[in-house]
GROMACS .gro file of C-alpha atoms in nm:
model
  318
    1MET     CA    1   7.601  -8.542  -3.834
    2TYR     CA    2   7.351  -8.261  -3.765
    3SER     CA    3   7.541  -8.160  -3.451
    4ALA     CA    4   7.866  -8.148  -3.644
    5LEU     CA    5   7.715  -7.928  -3.914
    6THR     CA    6   7.559  -7.682  -3.670
    7ALA     CA    7   7.879  -7.669  -3.468
    8ALA     CA    8   8.067  -7.564  -3.781
    9LEU     CA    9   7.834  -7.267  -3.838
   10PRO     CA   10   7.915  -6.924  -3.696
   11GLY     CA   11   7.744  -6.852  -3.364
   12CYS     CA   12   7.507  -6.597  -3.521
   13PHE     CA   13   7.359  -6.874  -3.736
   14ARG     CA   14   7.314  -7.112  -3.444
   15ARG     CA   15   7.124  -6.866  -3.226
   16GLY     CA   16   6.756  -6.779  -3.261
   17ARG     CA   17   6.624  -7.101  -3.410
   18VAL     CA   18   6.289  -7.055  -3.234
   19LEU     CA   19   6.265  -6.703  -3.374
   20ALA     CA   20   6.346  -6.834  -3.722
   21VAL     CA   21   6.070  -7.093  -3.697
   22LEU     CA   22   5.826  -6.824  -3.584
   23ALA     CA   23   5.927  -6.607  -3.880
   24VAL     CA   24   5.873  -6.892  -4.126
   25LEU     CA   25   5.532  -6.975  -3.974
   26THR     CA   26   5.429  -6.609  -3.995
   27GLY     CA   27   5.534  -6.594  -4.359
   28GLY     CA   28   5.338  -6.910  -4.430
   29LEU     CA   29   5.023  -6.771  -4.268
   30LEU     CA   30   5.055  -6.446  -4.460
   31ARG     CA   31   5.105  -6.620  -4.792
   32PHE     CA   32   4.864  -6.910  -4.739
   33PRO     CA   33   4.601  -6.805  -4.481
   34ARG     CA   34   4.351  -7.046  -4.631
   35ALA     CA   35   4.560  -7.334  -4.512
   36VAL     CA   36   4.398  -7.263  -4.173
   37PRO     CA   37   4.066  -7.452  -4.181
   38ASN     CA   38   3.730  -7.292  -4.106
   39ARG     CA   39   3.561  -7.607  -3.978
   40VAL     CA   40   3.633  -7.539  -3.611
   41GLY     CA   41   3.541  -7.195  -3.481
   42ARG     CA   42   3.594  -7.045  -3.827
   43LEU     CA   43   3.956  -6.989  -3.728
   44GLY     CA   44   4.052  -6.924  -4.090
   45SER     CA   45   3.814  -6.630  -4.117
   46LEU     CA   46   3.928  -6.503  -3.779
   47LEU     CA   47   4.290  -6.502  -3.897
   48GLU     CA   48   4.197  -6.334  -4.225
   49ALA     CA   49   4.006  -6.059  -4.044
   50PHE     CA   50   4.330  -5.942  -3.881
   51LEU     CA   51   4.579  -6.060  -4.143
   52PRO     CA   52   4.762  -5.725  -4.193
   53TRP     CA   53   4.844  -5.717  -3.823
   54LEU     CA   54   5.074  -6.016  -3.864
   55GLY     CA   55   5.317  -5.748  -3.972
   56LEU     CA   56   5.355  -5.666  -3.602
   57VAL     CA   57   5.490  -6.018  -3.546
   58VAL     CA   58   5.760  -5.939  -3.802
   59VAL     CA   59   5.852  -5.621  -3.613
   60VAL     CA   60   5.873  -5.802  -3.278
   61VAL     CA   61   6.074  -6.093  -3.418
   62SER     CA   62   6.310  -5.847  -3.591
   63ALA     CA   63   6.377  -5.668  -3.264
   64LEU     CA   64   6.439  -5.995  -3.079
   65ALA     CA   65   6.663  -6.122  -3.359
   66LEU     CA   66   6.875  -5.810  -3.336
   67LEU     CA   67   6.898  -5.841  -2.958
   68ARG     CA   68   7.007  -6.203  -2.991
   69ARG     CA   69   7.233  -6.122  -3.286
   70SER     CA   70   7.074  -6.405  -3.475
   71ALA     CA   71   7.158  -6.399  -3.844
   72LEU     CA   72   6.947  -6.712  -3.888
   73ALA     CA   73   6.631  -6.536  -3.766
   74LEU     CA   74   6.705  -6.225  -3.971
   75VAL     CA   75   6.742  -6.432  -4.287
   76ALA     CA   76   6.419  -6.620  -4.206
   77LEU     CA   77   6.240  -6.286  -4.166
   78MET     CA   78   6.281  -6.221  -4.537
   79LEU     CA   79   5.995  -6.466  -4.594
   80PRO     CA   80   5.721  -6.285  -4.393
   81VAL     CA   81   5.848  -5.946  -4.510
   82ALA     CA   82   5.814  -6.053  -4.874
   83ALA     CA   83   5.474  -6.214  -4.806
   84TRP     CA   84   5.339  -5.902  -4.632
   85ALA     CA   85   5.467  -5.675  -4.909
   86HIS     CA   86   5.309  -5.899  -5.173
   87GLN     CA   87   4.975  -5.907  -4.991
   88PHE     CA   88   4.946  -5.548  -4.867
   89GLY     CA   89   5.231  -5.340  -5.003
   90GLY     CA   90   5.026  -5.198  -5.290
   91LEU     CA   91   4.777  -5.048  -5.045
   92LEU     CA   92   5.055  -4.822  -4.912
   93LEU     CA   93   5.133  -4.665  -5.248
   94PRO     CA   94   5.024  -4.304  -5.306
   95ALA     CA   95   4.667  -4.255  -5.420
   96PRO     CA   96   4.629  -4.195  -5.794
   97GLU     CA   97   4.538  -3.850  -5.913
   98PRO     CA   98   4.162  -3.790  -5.934
   99GLY     CA   99   4.038  -3.856  -6.283
  100PHE     CA  100   3.766  -3.683  -6.480
  101GLY     CA  101   3.446  -3.877  -6.441
  102ASP     CA  102   3.551  -4.062  -6.126
  103LEU     CA  103   3.257  -4.150  -5.905
  104VAL     CA  104   3.310  -4.042  -5.544
  105VAL     CA  105   3.124  -4.254  -5.291
  106VAL     CA  106   3.094  -4.255  -4.912
  107GLN     CA  107   2.989  -4.556  -4.707
  108HIS     CA  108   2.892  -4.527  -4.340
  109ASN     CA  109   2.719  -4.729  -4.073
  110VAL     CA  110   2.574  -4.434  -3.880
  111SER     CA  111   2.483  -4.650  -3.573
  112ASP     CA  112   2.133  -4.691  -3.438
  113THR     CA  113   2.248  -4.527  -3.113
  114ASN     CA  114   2.395  -4.218  -3.280
  115ARG     CA  115   2.296  -3.911  -3.079
  116GLU     CA  116   2.422  -3.666  -3.343
  117PRO     CA  117   2.245  -3.756  -3.670
  118ALA     CA  118   2.243  -3.400  -3.805
  119ALA     CA  119   2.612  -3.348  -3.731
  120THR     CA  120   2.688  -3.688  -3.883
  121ALA     CA  121   2.501  -3.600  -4.202
  122ARG     CA  122   2.681  -3.266  -4.232
  123GLU     CA  123   3.022  -3.431  -4.184
  124LEU     CA  124   2.950  -3.687  -4.456
  125ALA     CA  125   2.829  -3.419  -4.699
  126ARG     CA  126   3.160  -3.231  -4.656
  127ALA     CA  127   3.333  -3.508  -4.851
  128GLU     CA  128   3.120  -3.405  -5.152
  129PRO     CA  129   3.036  -3.759  -5.265
  130ASP     CA  130   2.823  -3.842  -5.564
  131LEU     CA  131   2.673  -4.135  -5.374
  132LEU     CA  132   2.622  -4.179  -5.001
  133ALA     CA  133   2.524  -4.514  -4.850
  134LEU     CA  134   2.401  -4.535  -4.490
  135GLU     CA  135   2.317  -4.828  -4.264
  136GLU     CA  136   2.146  -4.861  -3.925
  137LEU     CA  137   1.897  -4.589  -4.008
  138VAL     CA  138   1.628  -4.577  -3.740
  139ALA     CA  139   1.281  -4.434  -3.794
  140GLU     CA  140   1.318  -4.144  -3.551
  141ASP     CA  141   1.644  -4.023  -3.710
  142LEU     CA  142   1.551  -4.075  -4.076
  143PRO     CA  143   1.376  -3.734  -4.113
  144VAL     CA  144   1.690  -3.566  -3.977
  145TYR     CA  145   1.909  -3.731  -4.240
  146GLU     CA  146   1.659  -3.655  -4.515
  147ARG     CA  147   1.632  -3.291  -4.416
  148THR     CA  148   2.005  -3.235  -4.365
  149LEU     CA  149   2.112  -3.408  -4.687
  150ALA     CA  150   1.836  -3.274  -4.913
  151ARG     CA  151   2.032  -2.977  -5.047
  152ASP     CA  152   2.331  -3.181  -5.165
  153PHE     CA  153   2.149  -3.498  -5.269
  154PRO     CA  154   1.824  -3.443  -5.458
  155TYR     CA  155   1.759  -3.815  -5.493
  156HIS     CA  156   1.742  -4.078  -5.223
  157ALA     CA  157   1.586  -4.412  -5.140
  158VAL     CA  158   1.549  -4.600  -4.811
  159ARG     CA  159   1.451  -4.962  -4.766
  160GLY     CA  160   1.438  -5.095  -4.413
  161THR     CA  161   1.746  -4.970  -4.227
  162VAL     CA  162   1.965  -4.890  -4.531
  163GLY     CA  163   1.956  -4.590  -4.757
  164LEU     CA  164   2.119  -4.440  -5.065
  165TRP     CA  165   2.154  -4.066  -5.133
  166SER     CA  166   2.258  -3.955  -5.482
  167ARG     CA  167   2.338  -3.650  -5.691
  168TYR     CA  168   2.206  -3.843  -5.991
  169PRO     CA  169   1.858  -3.978  -6.061
  170LEU     CA  170   1.761  -4.317  -5.919
  171ALA     CA  171   1.548  -4.576  -6.090
  172GLU     CA  172   1.429  -4.933  -6.033
  173VAL     CA  173   1.479  -4.912  -5.659
  174ARG     CA  174   1.385  -5.229  -5.475
  175ARG     CA  175   1.436  -5.401  -5.142
  176LEU     CA  176   1.677  -5.691  -5.158
  177ASP     CA  177   1.614  -6.001  -4.947
  178ILE     CA  178   1.939  -6.121  -4.790
  179ARG     CA  179   1.781  -6.240  -4.464
  180PRO     CA  180   1.933  -6.557  -4.319
  181ARG     CA  181   1.679  -6.835  -4.267
  182ALA     CA  182   1.708  -6.823  -3.889
  183VAL     CA  183   1.634  -6.450  -3.870
  184GLN     CA  184   1.276  -6.340  -3.810
  185GLU     CA  185   1.058  -6.168  -4.069
  186GLY     CA  186   1.086  -5.792  -4.097
  187TRP     CA  187   1.466  -5.792  -4.113
  188SER     CA  188   1.542  -5.561  -4.409
  189ARG     CA  189   1.901  -5.453  -4.463
  190ALA     CA  190   1.972  -5.429  -4.837
  191LEU     CA  191   1.854  -5.242  -5.144
  192ARG     CA  192   1.931  -5.224  -5.513
  193ALA     CA  193   1.895  -4.914  -5.730
  194GLU     CA  194   2.001  -4.801  -6.073
  195VAL     CA  195   2.190  -4.472  -6.065
  196ARG     CA  196   2.179  -4.282  -6.392
  197VAL     CA  197   2.523  -4.128  -6.403
  198PRO     CA  198   2.655  -3.942  -6.709
  199GLY     CA  199   2.742  -4.208  -6.964
  200GLY     CA  200   2.490  -4.469  -6.855
  201GLY     CA  201   2.345  -4.660  -6.566
  202VAL     CA  202   2.517  -4.822  -6.269
  203ALA     CA  203   2.352  -5.082  -6.046
  204VAL     CA  204   2.426  -4.981  -5.687
  205TYR     CA  205   2.373  -5.221  -5.399
  206VAL     CA  206   2.366  -5.107  -5.037
  207ALA     CA  207   2.387  -5.383  -4.778
  208HIS     CA  208   2.439  -5.444  -4.408
  209LEU     CA  209   2.536  -5.803  -4.344
  210PRO     CA  210   2.474  -5.965  -4.002
  211SER     CA  211   2.723  -5.900  -3.726
  212VAL     CA  212   2.989  -6.151  -3.623
  213ARG     CA  213   3.104  -6.227  -3.271
  214VAL     CA  214   3.436  -6.349  -3.135
  215GLY     CA  215   3.414  -6.577  -2.832
  216ALA     CA  216   3.565  -6.881  -2.668
  217GLY     CA  217   3.436  -7.095  -2.953
  218GLY     CA  218   3.601  -6.881  -3.221
  219LEU     CA  219   3.426  -6.664  -3.477
  220ALA     CA  220   3.045  -6.683  -3.499
  221SER     CA  221   2.979  -6.578  -3.859
  222SER     CA  222   2.730  -6.828  -4.003
  223TRP     CA  223   2.454  -6.568  -4.050
  224ARG     CA  224   2.699  -6.324  -4.208
  225ASP     CA  225   2.825  -6.593  -4.444
  226GLU     CA  226   2.473  -6.700  -4.543
  227SER     CA  227   2.370  -6.341  -4.607
  228ALA     CA  228   2.686  -6.282  -4.814
  229GLY     CA  229   2.590  -6.583  -5.026
  230LEU     CA  230   2.242  -6.442  -5.094
  231LEU     CA  231   2.386  -6.103  -5.183
  232GLY     CA  232   2.641  -6.267  -5.411
  233LYS     CA  233   2.365  -6.453  -5.597
  234ALA     CA  234   2.173  -6.130  -5.651
  235ILE     CA  235   2.480  -5.952  -5.786
  236GLY     CA  236   2.567  -6.250  -6.003
  237ALA     CA  237   2.222  -6.227  -6.162
  238GLU     CA  238   2.247  -5.849  -6.213
  239ARG     CA  239   2.194  -5.759  -6.579
  240GLN     CA  240   2.348  -5.415  -6.553
  241ARG     CA  241   2.712  -5.442  -6.659
  242ARG     CA  242   2.848  -5.192  -6.406
  243VAL     CA  243   2.787  -5.270  -6.041
  244VAL     CA  244   2.891  -5.091  -5.721
  245LEU     CA  245   2.845  -5.245  -5.376
  246LEU     CA  246   2.852  -5.021  -5.069
  247GLY     CA  247   2.797  -5.155  -4.723
  248ASP     CA  248   2.887  -5.263  -4.376
  249LEU     CA  249   2.975  -5.622  -4.462
  250ASN     CA  250   3.103  -5.714  -4.116
  251GLY     CA  251   3.410  -5.871  -4.276
  252THR     CA  252   3.736  -5.774  -4.439
  253VAL     CA  253   3.813  -5.833  -4.806
  254ASP     CA  254   4.056  -6.110  -4.704
  255ASP     CA  255   3.788  -6.301  -4.512
  256ARG     CA  256   3.680  -6.612  -4.705
  257GLY     CA  257   3.328  -6.559  -4.571
  258LEU     CA  258   3.294  -6.278  -4.826
  259ASP     CA  259   3.406  -6.498  -5.117
  260PRO     CA  260   3.061  -6.480  -5.282
  261LEU     CA  261   3.128  -6.107  -5.323
  262THR     CA  262   3.505  -6.073  -5.367
  263SER     CA  263   3.505  -6.350  -5.628
  264GLN     CA  264   3.306  -6.131  -5.865
  265LEU     CA  265   3.377  -5.773  -5.750
  266GLY     CA  266   3.700  -5.576  -5.741
  267VAL     CA  267   3.821  -5.414  -5.419
  268ALA     CA  268   4.025  -5.103  -5.342
  269ARG     CA  269   4.378  -5.090  -5.485
  270ARG     CA  270   4.504  -4.818  -5.250
  271GLY     CA  271   4.443  -4.757  -4.882
  272PHE     CA  272   4.382  -4.964  -4.569
  273ALA     CA  273   4.099  -4.745  -4.432
  274PHE     CA  274   4.044  -4.940  -4.110
  275SER     CA  275   3.691  -4.838  -4.007
  276PHE     CA  276   3.600  -5.033  -3.692
  277PRO     CA  277   3.582  -4.970  -3.406
  278ALA     CA  278   3.595  -4.594  -3.443
  279ARG     CA  279   3.792  -4.539  -3.119
  280PHE     CA  280   4.074  -4.771  -3.227
  281PRO     CA  281   4.017  -4.906  -3.580
  282VAL     CA  282   4.171  -5.248  -3.640
  283ALA     CA  283   3.984  -5.366  -3.952
  284ARG     CA  284   3.794  -5.234  -4.250
  285ILE     CA  285   3.452  -5.394  -4.243
  286ASP     CA  286   3.290  -5.107  -4.434
  287GLN     CA  287   3.347  -5.187  -4.798
  288VAL     CA  288   3.332  -5.046  -5.148
  289MET     CA  289   3.348  -5.301  -5.430
  290ALA     CA  290   3.277  -5.279  -5.801
  291ARG     CA  291   3.230  -5.475  -6.123
  292SER     CA  292   3.331  -5.334  -6.463
  293ALA     CA  293   3.480  -5.046  -6.266
  294THR     CA  294   3.791  -4.987  -6.055
  295VAL     CA  295   3.795  -4.882  -5.691
  296ARG     CA  296   4.106  -4.671  -5.723
  297GLN     CA  297   4.149  -4.562  -5.361
  298ILE     CA  298   3.972  -4.581  -5.026
  299ARG     CA  299   4.026  -4.373  -4.713
  300THR     CA  300   3.859  -4.301  -4.382
  301LEU     CA  301   3.681  -3.978  -4.299
  302PRO     CA  302   3.668  -3.802  -3.959
  303ALA     CA  303   3.475  -3.972  -3.682
  304THR     CA  304   3.104  -3.904  -3.638
  305GLY     CA  305   2.865  -4.007  -3.362
  306SER     CA  306   2.893  -4.369  -3.479
  307ASP     CA  307   3.106  -4.660  -3.361
  308HIS     CA  308   3.225  -4.692  -3.724
  309LEU     CA  309   3.439  -4.450  -3.921
  310PRO     CA  310   3.303  -4.343  -4.260
  311VAL     CA  311   3.501  -4.449  -4.567
  312ALA     CA  312   3.526  -4.261  -4.895
  313ALA     CA  313   3.637  -4.409  -5.227
  314ARG     CA  314   3.701  -4.305  -5.584
  315ILE     CA  315   3.568  -4.533  -5.855
  316ARG     CA  316   3.673  -4.523  -6.219
  317LEU     CA  317   3.378  -4.650  -6.418
  318GLY     CA  318   3.462  -4.888  -6.701
   0.00000   0.00000   0.00000
């Protein structure tokens, strides 16, 4: 019966069945990435880290479908195209016009091997942010950043290897403990401060979550995930209504490992802003998130002496 039915179809609908299956699978992964379990090698998080790049599969399958003149594969491609557009299409829309009172922020992992700290600081200041968050600050370079940024940012705070520079006064600055249990004492990579912007206070968190590694066993992200959980608890307990999180989170906003954060903070509505690695960026792991505020747009800035690209965002405070 099946053979009779397929034989009755035009040739263009009988060719390319493998391509059609690949298209359907790609659409399913785009629409339901969490169907891939994280129990073995955290494969789900690994997929989510590079989820936008599944669009390249659509391009390749489209080209092959045209070469094979497979109407079946071309029809099946409508599924991943629709899924990609639903998931990421909004990020491609033009950035909204700057609004009065928008908060401009810059987030950058400056790298602890950066040989050009002064040039890096000057490049970041050119974006004219209201807030500047830096990670991987090392003791020998800290005076250079403080001296270079002093004119544009009269207020700043540093805790461990993270720092916040601001055009507005800072208050209630404290170190935040997000150290995974297996990491030795002295590891200090997060702070919390209240920034007194016109119209009230904003709780600003600066964080650098542990790195992840990709190997034969999959994605090693347990420390990152544990640290994200601790940061999420701190933000959940924050009494200030408006919250902004700036940091190198070593994960994309689609990665379920960052659920403790993305479940309670909004992410950018416009812009991909892939930030890592700087030579050929494939993912945005430098993030700007907010509560009771809207991250209207995010973009990358020119490269510095770091292996990350800086990102700049506009935030409409609620």
